[in-house]
Amino acid sequence: MAVRIAEGSGYTWLWPDGSVTHAAHYPVGYPAALALVYWALGAVPGLAMVLNALVGALGCLAVHQMLAPLRDRRIALVGGLLVAFHPGLVGYTPALMTEGVSASLVACAAWAATAARANHDDRRRWLLVSACGLLLGAGTLVRPQCLVLAPIFGAVAWGARRGLRRALVAGAVVTALALAVCAPWTARNCDKMGRCALVSVNGGWNLLIGTDPAGEGAWAPLRTPVECREVFDEAAKDQCFQRAAGRTIVAAPGAWLALVPKKLSATFDYCGAAGWYLHDANRKAFDDRAKLVLGVAETVYERAVVILALLALWPRRLARERPGPIRWFLAAILLAGIAFACSRHGWIAHLALLVTLCWRRPGLLRAHPIYGATWATLACVAAVHAVFFGAGRYQMLVLPMMCALAALGLGRRVGLARTVSRLLGR
């Protein structure tokens, strides 16, 4: 698709019989970015990998800059390095896929939100809020679920301490700007696809796949319903799949809901995308053993990041006399999350992180923006793929934010040892 755009053929399919049709099945953002590189320098896959590496480096910088205002600047260095050396992100760089790019764009939007919160000049603050909206708009063109983050990132950028009303206005501004970035492409879809899809027309496909128990919550070959077999228009076929999925869910809601834990497991337990794509591209250069080694390294690294992120939320006052019941409740959830992070059910550790972030004082809109941005990104990924279907590569959207939170967990003193000592009467 990127080559066709670079050649001036637009975002279109070229079919074996020579016919050409307009496309919108996949989001346009990443192919358009590649097309710009191909148009300027030539359609060489290596250039796409360089683009992925540069955008990934920008994500590392974003995490570093989010943490830089903290007193201990070593935390910022640790955060940036955690992203830079993440086996999943590094190994995924050669893949011409969207997840790594969208993860970096989300990290940059969180950086803009963090800078806006720290700025005391209203004019500069609104400029940074606007930058957050534009970045999320670009992210939406790459991965549409990024739009869900816009109102929360905007509210986090302003913060409740400066007034809840202004925080809500900031959320609305970020959302409006993100939609404005997508508006020209939406207008194109209205004209060329016969359907005013915001970015792409594959939601029906994904929803139908997510209703298939054979997939066990993950991707499975789509079983085309009888009524959709003679529908060939791209947008109309997606709508047909959406209606079929809706009927399946309504007919057996319990069976559909029973797939949710499996979908979350497929998303958060193990990524593995980097090794899979490298192995699939060249089985001789990247054999089964290399795939296994990368998968193990990636899983250990990700679980360590989750544990550090949980430790970053450990209640500091838990070791004091007569801690409140909420602190004990949070401590229990955190300990359970750490235990599950060391098991095959890592998705439960991510849910523990979500719950703890909600209960943590002084609240998501008052705490450092990293907490609110991480919660929003993690909640977005969990909710979207609980509805559709799960895959390890989808968790990549939240990896830079998790690394930022993990750096906080690594860089601060945790009261866990003191609490255990107190419980033992020492």
Short mmCIF file of C-alpha atoms in Angstrom, two decimals:
data_model
loop_
_atom_site.label_atom_id
_atom_site.label_comp_id
_atom_site.label_asym_id
_atom_site.label_seq_id
_atom_site.Cartn_x
_atom_site.Cartn_y
_atom_site.Cartn_z
CA MET A 1 0.00 0.00 0.00
CA ALA A 2 2.85 2.39 0.83
CA VAL A 3 4.43 1.74 -2.57
CA ARG A 4 1.16 2.48 -4.36
CA ILE A 5 0.77 5.75 -2.47
CA ALA A 6 4.37 6.70 -3.29
CA GLU A 7 3.73 5.96 -6.97
CA GLY A 8 0.71 8.27 -6.97
CA SER A 9 -1.90 5.51 -7.18
CA GLY A 10 -3.46 6.50 -3.87
CA TYR A 11 -4.61 4.21 -1.10
CA THR A 12 -5.96 1.52 -3.41
CA TRP A 13 -5.92 -2.21 -4.02
CA LEU A 14 -4.60 -3.63 -7.28
CA TRP A 15 -6.38 -6.94 -7.87
CA PRO A 16 -5.05 -9.88 -9.94
CA ASP A 17 -7.52 -9.14 -12.75
CA GLY A 18 -6.09 -5.62 -13.07
CA SER A 19 -8.99 -3.83 -11.42
CA VAL A 20 -8.32 -1.11 -8.85
CA THR A 21 -10.52 -0.30 -5.85
CA HIS A 22 -10.21 2.22 -3.05
CA ALA A 23 -9.05 0.81 0.29
CA ALA A 24 -9.76 1.54 3.93
CA HIS A 25 -9.48 -1.87 5.55
CA TYR A 26 -6.27 -0.93 7.35
CA PRO A 27 -5.51 2.48 8.92
CA VAL A 28 -3.76 4.83 6.53
CA GLY A 29 -1.28 6.51 8.89
CA TYR A 30 1.63 4.08 8.76
CA PRO A 31 1.46 3.36 5.00
CA ALA A 32 1.29 7.12 4.36
CA ALA A 33 4.41 7.72 6.47
CA LEU A 34 6.26 4.94 4.65
CA ALA A 35 5.07 6.33 1.32
CA LEU A 36 6.68 9.67 2.09
CA VAL A 37 10.01 7.94 2.75
CA TYR A 38 9.66 5.75 -0.35
CA TRP A 39 8.78 8.75 -2.50
CA ALA A 40 11.83 10.68 -1.30
CA LEU A 41 14.44 7.91 -1.11
CA GLY A 42 13.08 4.87 -2.92
CA ALA A 43 10.91 1.88 -2.04
CA VAL A 44 13.49 -0.05 -0.03
CA PRO A 45 12.26 -2.05 3.02
CA GLY A 46 15.42 -1.12 4.91
CA LEU A 47 14.32 2.51 4.87
CA ALA A 48 11.07 1.53 6.57
CA MET A 49 13.10 -0.17 9.29
CA VAL A 50 15.17 2.99 9.71
CA LEU A 51 11.95 4.98 10.08
CA ASN A 52 10.76 2.52 12.73
CA ALA A 53 14.06 2.89 14.58
CA LEU A 54 13.93 6.69 14.51
CA VAL A 55 10.34 6.80 15.73
CA GLY A 56 11.23 4.26 18.42
CA ALA A 57 14.14 6.43 19.54
CA LEU A 58 11.71 9.33 19.81
CA GLY A 59 9.62 7.20 22.17
CA CYS A 60 12.71 6.63 24.35
CA LEU A 61 13.33 10.38 24.43
CA ALA A 62 9.70 11.02 25.35
CA VAL A 63 9.87 8.71 28.36
CA HIS A 64 13.15 10.29 29.46
CA GLN A 65 11.70 13.80 29.21
CA MET A 66 8.56 12.82 31.11
CA LEU A 67 10.72 11.76 34.03
CA ALA A 68 13.38 14.48 33.71
CA PRO A 69 11.64 17.06 35.98
CA LEU A 70 11.89 14.66 38.95
CA ARG A 71 14.52 15.39 41.58
CA ASP A 72 16.57 12.31 40.81
CA ARG A 73 17.46 12.57 37.13
CA ARG A 74 18.77 9.02 37.19
CA ILE A 75 15.14 7.90 37.14
CA ALA A 76 14.74 9.60 33.76
CA LEU A 77 17.84 7.85 32.44
CA VAL A 78 16.57 4.49 33.68
CA GLY A 79 13.17 5.07 32.07
CA GLY A 80 14.65 5.95 28.70
CA LEU A 81 17.01 2.98 28.80
CA LEU A 82 14.21 0.58 29.77
CA VAL A 83 12.41 1.54 26.58
CA ALA A 84 15.57 1.58 24.46
CA PHE A 85 16.60 -1.94 25.46
CA HIS A 86 13.15 -3.53 25.59
CA PRO A 87 13.58 -6.82 23.66
CA GLY A 88 10.03 -6.68 22.33
CA LEU A 89 10.36 -3.16 20.97
CA VAL A 90 13.89 -3.62 19.62
CA GLY A 91 13.11 -6.96 17.99
CA TYR A 92 9.94 -5.56 16.44
CA THR A 93 11.77 -2.74 14.66
CA PRO A 94 12.32 -4.70 11.40
CA ALA A 95 8.60 -5.53 11.16
CA LEU A 96 6.66 -3.17 8.91
CA MET A 97 3.80 -3.00 11.39
CA THR A 98 2.01 -0.24 13.27
CA GLU A 99 2.32 -1.13 16.96
CA GLY A 100 5.80 0.24 17.64
CA VAL A 101 5.08 3.52 15.85
CA SER A 102 1.76 4.02 17.64
CA ALA A 103 3.43 3.26 21.00
CA SER A 104 5.99 6.01 20.38
CA LEU A 105 3.30 8.49 19.32
CA VAL A 106 1.36 7.78 22.52
CA ALA A 107 4.55 8.28 24.55
CA CYS A 108 5.16 11.61 22.80
CA ALA A 109 1.58 12.68 23.52
CA ALA A 110 2.12 11.79 27.19
CA TRP A 111 5.34 13.85 27.11
CA ALA A 112 3.37 16.84 25.82
CA ALA A 113 0.76 16.30 28.54
CA THR A 114 3.47 16.14 31.22
CA ALA A 115 5.12 19.32 29.93
CA ALA A 116 1.74 21.09 29.88
CA ARG A 117 1.09 20.20 33.51
CA ALA A 118 4.51 21.53 34.56
CA ASN A 119 4.15 24.81 32.65
CA HIS A 120 2.78 27.82 34.54
CA ASP A 121 2.20 30.02 31.51
CA ASP A 122 -1.35 29.55 30.20
CA ARG A 123 -0.42 30.27 26.60
CA ARG A 124 2.41 27.75 26.55
CA ARG A 125 0.28 25.25 28.41
CA TRP A 126 -2.45 25.44 25.78
CA LEU A 127 0.14 25.06 23.02
CA LEU A 128 1.39 21.87 24.67
CA VAL A 129 -2.17 20.63 25.15
CA SER A 130 -2.72 21.26 21.44
CA ALA A 131 0.46 19.35 20.60
CA CYS A 132 -0.89 16.44 22.63
CA GLY A 133 -4.07 16.49 20.54
CA LEU A 134 -2.19 16.61 17.24
CA LEU A 135 0.05 13.71 18.27
CA LEU A 136 -2.94 11.61 19.29
CA GLY A 137 -4.58 12.51 15.98
CA ALA A 138 -1.54 11.15 14.17
CA GLY A 139 -1.66 8.11 16.44
CA THR A 140 -5.33 7.59 15.58
CA LEU A 141 -4.49 7.50 11.87
CA VAL A 142 -1.96 4.77 12.69
CA ARG A 143 -4.09 2.94 15.27
CA PRO A 144 -7.68 4.19 15.73
CA GLN A 145 -7.98 3.18 19.39
CA CYS A 146 -5.60 6.04 20.25
CA LEU A 147 -8.59 8.37 19.96
CA VAL A 148 -9.96 6.90 23.19
CA LEU A 149 -6.94 8.34 25.00
CA ALA A 150 -7.57 11.93 23.89
CA PRO A 151 -10.05 13.15 26.54
CA ILE A 152 -8.11 11.51 29.37
CA PHE A 153 -4.72 12.76 28.21
CA GLY A 154 -6.17 16.26 27.89
CA ALA A 155 -7.59 16.18 31.41
CA VAL A 156 -4.33 14.76 32.75
CA ALA A 157 -2.37 17.50 30.96
CA TRP A 158 -4.27 20.21 32.80
CA GLY A 159 -4.78 18.46 36.12
CA ALA A 160 -7.54 18.84 38.68
CA ARG A 161 -5.54 21.19 40.91
CA ARG A 162 -6.03 24.00 38.41
CA GLY A 163 -9.76 23.36 38.30
CA LEU A 164 -11.75 20.35 37.19
CA ARG A 165 -13.72 22.39 34.68
CA ARG A 166 -10.59 23.52 32.85
CA ALA A 167 -9.27 19.95 32.90
CA LEU A 168 -12.46 18.80 31.18
CA VAL A 169 -12.13 21.62 28.65
CA ALA A 170 -8.55 20.54 27.95
CA GLY A 171 -9.80 17.00 27.38
CA ALA A 172 -12.38 18.30 24.92
CA VAL A 173 -9.74 20.38 23.10
CA VAL A 174 -7.37 17.41 22.74
CA THR A 175 -10.22 15.25 21.44
CA ALA A 176 -11.35 17.91 18.97
CA LEU A 177 -7.82 18.36 17.62
CA ALA A 178 -7.33 14.61 17.26
CA LEU A 179 -10.59 14.41 15.32
CA ALA A 180 -9.54 17.39 13.19
CA VAL A 181 -6.37 15.55 12.16
CA CYS A 182 -8.50 12.60 11.04
CA ALA A 183 -11.23 14.70 9.39
CA PRO A 184 -9.71 14.88 5.87
CA TRP A 185 -9.33 11.12 5.77
CA THR A 186 -12.85 10.63 7.12
CA ALA A 187 -14.14 12.88 4.33
CA ARG A 188 -12.21 10.77 1.81
CA ASN A 189 -13.87 7.63 3.18
CA CYS A 190 -17.29 9.24 2.87
CA ASP A 191 -16.58 9.99 -0.78
CA LYS A 192 -14.67 6.90 -1.90
CA MET A 193 -15.90 4.13 0.39
CA GLY A 194 -19.57 5.02 0.65
CA ARG A 195 -19.25 5.02 4.44
CA CYS A 196 -18.00 7.80 6.70
CA ALA A 197 -15.57 5.65 8.66
CA LEU A 198 -13.30 7.69 10.91
CA VAL A 199 -10.13 5.89 9.79
CA SER A 200 -10.64 2.28 8.72
CA VAL A 201 -13.33 -0.31 8.03
CA ASN A 202 -12.14 -3.44 9.81
CA GLY A 203 -14.02 -3.19 13.10
CA GLY A 204 -16.67 -5.64 11.93
CA TRP A 205 -14.02 -8.15 10.89
CA ASN A 206 -12.28 -7.95 14.27
CA LEU A 207 -15.52 -8.12 16.25
CA LEU A 208 -16.63 -11.23 14.36
CA ILE A 209 -13.25 -12.90 14.90
CA GLY A 210 -13.59 -12.13 18.60
CA THR A 211 -16.86 -14.08 18.81
CA ASP A 212 -15.32 -17.32 17.51
CA PRO A 213 -14.67 -19.75 20.40
CA ALA A 214 -12.23 -21.66 18.18
CA GLY A 215 -9.81 -18.75 18.46
CA GLU A 216 -9.86 -18.94 22.27
CA GLY A 217 -9.70 -15.18 22.51
CA ALA A 218 -6.97 -14.76 19.90
CA TRP A 219 -6.95 -14.43 16.13
CA ALA A 220 -8.64 -17.16 14.12
CA PRO A 221 -9.40 -17.45 10.40
CA LEU A 222 -12.61 -15.55 9.79
CA ARG A 223 -15.63 -17.72 9.04
CA THR A 224 -17.65 -15.74 6.53
CA PRO A 225 -21.38 -15.81 7.37
CA VAL A 226 -23.66 -16.98 4.57
CA GLU A 227 -25.29 -13.57 4.17
CA CYS A 228 -21.89 -11.90 3.67
CA ARG A 229 -20.47 -14.22 1.02
CA GLU A 230 -21.87 -12.27 -1.90
CA VAL A 231 -21.02 -8.84 -0.45
CA PHE A 232 -17.85 -7.59 -2.14
CA ASP A 233 -17.77 -3.88 -1.34
CA GLU A 234 -15.14 -3.38 1.37
CA ALA A 235 -17.16 -1.10 3.64
CA ALA A 236 -20.40 -3.01 3.11
CA LYS A 237 -18.71 -6.31 3.91
CA ASP A 238 -17.36 -4.91 7.17
CA GLN A 239 -20.86 -3.75 8.11
CA CYS A 240 -22.21 -7.20 7.26
CA PHE A 241 -19.62 -8.80 9.54
CA GLN A 242 -20.50 -6.32 12.27
CA ARG A 243 -24.19 -7.25 12.10
CA ALA A 244 -23.35 -10.95 12.17
CA ALA A 245 -21.09 -10.46 15.20
CA GLY A 246 -23.81 -8.48 16.96
CA ARG A 247 -26.31 -11.29 16.43
CA THR A 248 -23.84 -13.84 17.79
CA ILE A 249 -23.20 -11.78 20.91
CA VAL A 250 -26.90 -11.15 21.56
CA ALA A 251 -27.73 -14.83 21.02
CA ALA A 252 -25.08 -16.06 23.48
CA PRO A 253 -23.75 -13.18 25.64
CA GLY A 254 -22.42 -15.56 28.27
CA ALA A 255 -20.23 -17.42 25.80
CA TRP A 256 -18.87 -14.14 24.46
CA LEU A 257 -18.11 -12.81 27.95
CA ALA A 258 -16.43 -16.10 28.84
CA LEU A 259 -13.83 -15.33 26.16
CA VAL A 260 -12.75 -12.07 27.85
CA PRO A 261 -10.15 -13.64 30.20
CA LYS A 262 -8.70 -15.56 27.25
CA LYS A 263 -8.52 -12.36 25.19
CA LEU A 264 -6.70 -10.55 28.00
CA SER A 265 -4.39 -13.53 28.43
CA ALA A 266 -3.57 -13.53 24.71
CA THR A 267 -2.81 -9.80 24.94
CA PHE A 268 -0.80 -9.51 28.15
CA ASP A 269 0.68 -12.91 29.01
CA TYR A 270 3.21 -13.09 26.21
CA CYS A 271 4.03 -10.73 23.36
CA GLY A 272 6.22 -12.81 21.06
CA ALA A 273 5.47 -10.72 17.99
CA ALA A 274 9.09 -9.80 17.31
CA GLY A 275 10.31 -13.39 17.27
CA TRP A 276 7.34 -14.57 15.23
CA TYR A 277 7.86 -12.03 12.45
CA LEU A 278 11.63 -12.47 12.33
CA HIS A 279 11.26 -16.25 12.19
CA ASP A 280 8.53 -16.06 9.56
CA ALA A 281 10.60 -13.70 7.40
CA ASN A 282 13.73 -15.89 7.34
CA ARG A 283 13.69 -19.22 9.14
CA LYS A 284 17.36 -19.87 8.39
CA ALA A 285 18.68 -16.55 9.65
CA PHE A 286 16.34 -16.59 12.66
CA ASP A 287 15.71 -20.22 13.56
CA ASP A 288 13.53 -21.84 16.22
CA ARG A 289 16.19 -21.50 18.91
CA ALA A 290 16.64 -17.77 18.25
CA LYS A 291 12.88 -17.34 18.38
CA LEU A 292 12.73 -19.16 21.72
CA VAL A 293 15.61 -17.16 23.22
CA LEU A 294 14.05 -13.85 22.18
CA GLY A 295 10.66 -14.96 23.49
CA VAL A 296 12.09 -15.89 26.89
CA ALA A 297 14.11 -12.66 27.15
CA GLU A 298 11.08 -10.62 26.16
CA THR A 299 8.79 -12.33 28.67
CA VAL A 300 11.26 -12.02 31.57
CA TYR A 301 11.88 -8.36 30.73
CA GLU A 302 8.17 -7.53 30.48
CA ARG A 303 7.32 -9.28 33.74
CA ALA A 304 10.16 -7.45 35.50
CA VAL A 305 8.78 -4.15 34.18
CA VAL A 306 5.29 -5.03 35.45
CA ILE A 307 6.65 -5.88 38.90
CA LEU A 308 8.60 -2.62 39.09
CA ALA A 309 5.52 -0.70 37.97
CA LEU A 310 3.52 -2.34 40.77
CA LEU A 311 6.22 -1.48 43.28
CA ALA A 312 6.05 2.16 42.15
CA LEU A 313 2.51 2.20 43.55
CA TRP A 314 3.37 0.69 46.93
CA PRO A 315 1.71 2.85 49.64
CA ARG A 316 4.50 4.78 51.30
CA ARG A 317 2.69 5.08 54.61
CA LEU A 318 1.81 1.40 54.94
CA ALA A 319 4.62 0.78 57.41
CA ARG A 320 3.33 3.41 59.84
CA GLU A 321 1.23 2.60 62.85
CA ARG A 322 -2.46 1.83 62.20
CA PRO A 323 -2.54 2.07 58.42
CA GLY A 324 -5.97 2.62 56.95
CA PRO A 325 -7.90 -0.31 55.47
CA ILE A 326 -7.57 1.12 51.97
CA ARG A 327 -3.79 0.94 52.22
CA TRP A 328 -3.99 -2.69 53.32
CA PHE A 329 -6.39 -3.35 50.44
CA LEU A 330 -3.99 -1.78 47.95
CA ALA A 331 -1.06 -3.68 49.43
CA ALA A 332 -2.95 -6.96 49.04
CA ILE A 333 -3.75 -6.20 45.40
CA LEU A 334 -0.14 -5.23 44.71
CA LEU A 335 1.21 -8.39 46.32
CA ALA A 336 -1.28 -10.48 44.35
CA GLY A 337 -0.25 -8.65 41.18
CA ILE A 338 3.43 -9.36 41.84
CA ALA A 339 2.62 -13.02 42.46
CA PHE A 340 0.67 -13.31 39.20
CA ALA A 341 3.46 -11.50 37.34
CA CYS A 342 5.67 -14.42 38.33
CA SER A 343 3.15 -16.93 36.97
CA ARG A 344 1.73 -17.76 33.56
CA HIS A 345 -1.25 -15.48 34.24
CA GLY A 346 0.48 -12.15 33.75
CA TRP A 347 -2.71 -10.47 32.56
CA ILE A 348 -4.02 -10.48 36.14
CA ALA A 349 -0.96 -8.47 37.21
CA HIS A 350 -1.91 -5.84 34.62
CA LEU A 351 -5.45 -5.69 36.01
CA ALA A 352 -4.00 -5.29 39.52
CA LEU A 353 -2.01 -2.34 38.20
CA LEU A 354 -5.17 -0.80 36.73
CA VAL A 355 -7.11 -1.14 39.98
CA THR A 356 -4.28 0.24 42.11
CA LEU A 357 -3.81 3.25 39.83
CA CYS A 358 -7.50 4.09 40.28
CA TRP A 359 -7.32 3.95 44.08
CA ARG A 360 -3.97 5.62 44.45
CA ARG A 361 -3.94 9.01 46.13
CA PRO A 362 -3.99 11.89 45.28
CA GLY A 363 -5.94 10.65 42.25
CA LEU A 364 -5.18 10.32 38.56
CA LEU A 365 -5.84 13.99 37.78
CA ARG A 366 -3.74 15.28 40.68
CA ALA A 367 -0.76 12.91 40.63
CA HIS A 368 2.14 13.09 38.18
CA PRO A 369 0.75 12.75 34.62
CA ILE A 370 2.63 9.48 34.13
CA TYR A 371 0.15 7.74 36.41
CA GLY A 372 -2.92 8.98 34.56
CA ALA A 373 -1.41 8.42 31.11
CA THR A 374 -0.33 4.88 32.01
CA TRP A 375 -3.75 4.06 33.42
CA ALA A 376 -5.51 5.44 30.34
CA THR A 377 -3.29 3.54 27.90
CA LEU A 378 -3.48 0.26 29.81
CA ALA A 379 -7.26 0.56 30.29
CA CYS A 380 -7.70 1.36 26.61
CA VAL A 381 -5.76 -1.71 25.46
CA ALA A 382 -7.52 -3.99 27.95
CA ALA A 383 -11.02 -2.72 27.11
CA VAL A 384 -10.59 -2.72 23.33
CA HIS A 385 -9.18 -6.22 23.16
CA ALA A 386 -11.64 -7.60 25.68
CA VAL A 387 -14.31 -6.63 23.14
CA PHE A 388 -12.53 -7.69 19.93
CA PHE A 389 -9.72 -10.28 20.19
CA GLY A 390 -6.30 -10.42 21.79
CA ALA A 391 -2.75 -10.75 20.51
CA GLY A 392 0.58 -10.13 22.18
CA ARG A 393 1.62 -7.37 19.80
CA TYR A 394 -1.33 -5.25 20.90
CA GLN A 395 0.18 -4.72 24.36
CA MET A 396 3.08 -2.87 22.73
CA LEU A 397 1.01 0.31 22.82
CA VAL A 398 1.45 0.50 26.58
CA LEU A 399 5.07 -0.69 26.88
CA PRO A 400 6.78 2.76 26.92
CA MET A 401 4.38 4.02 29.61
CA MET A 402 4.92 0.86 31.66
CA CYS A 403 8.68 1.42 31.43
CA ALA A 404 8.21 4.98 32.71
CA LEU A 405 6.24 3.72 35.69
CA ALA A 406 8.78 0.94 36.26
CA ALA A 407 11.56 3.54 36.42
CA LEU A 408 9.67 5.22 39.25
CA GLY A 409 9.42 1.86 41.01
CA LEU A 410 13.14 1.26 40.59
CA GLY A 411 14.14 4.76 41.58
CA ARG A 412 12.19 5.23 44.80
CA ARG A 413 12.40 3.51 48.15
CA VAL A 414 9.64 0.95 48.57
CA GLY A 415 8.12 0.37 52.01
CA LEU A 416 7.66 -3.36 51.44
CA ALA A 417 10.64 -4.49 53.53
CA ARG A 418 9.64 -2.25 56.43
CA THR A 419 6.07 -3.56 56.33
CA VAL A 420 7.18 -7.19 56.39
CA SER A 421 9.57 -6.40 59.23
CA ARG A 422 6.76 -4.79 61.20
CA LEU A 423 4.41 -7.73 60.62
CA LEU A 424 7.10 -10.08 61.92
CA GLY A 425 7.49 -7.90 65.00
CA ARG A 426 11.06 -6.89 64.29
#
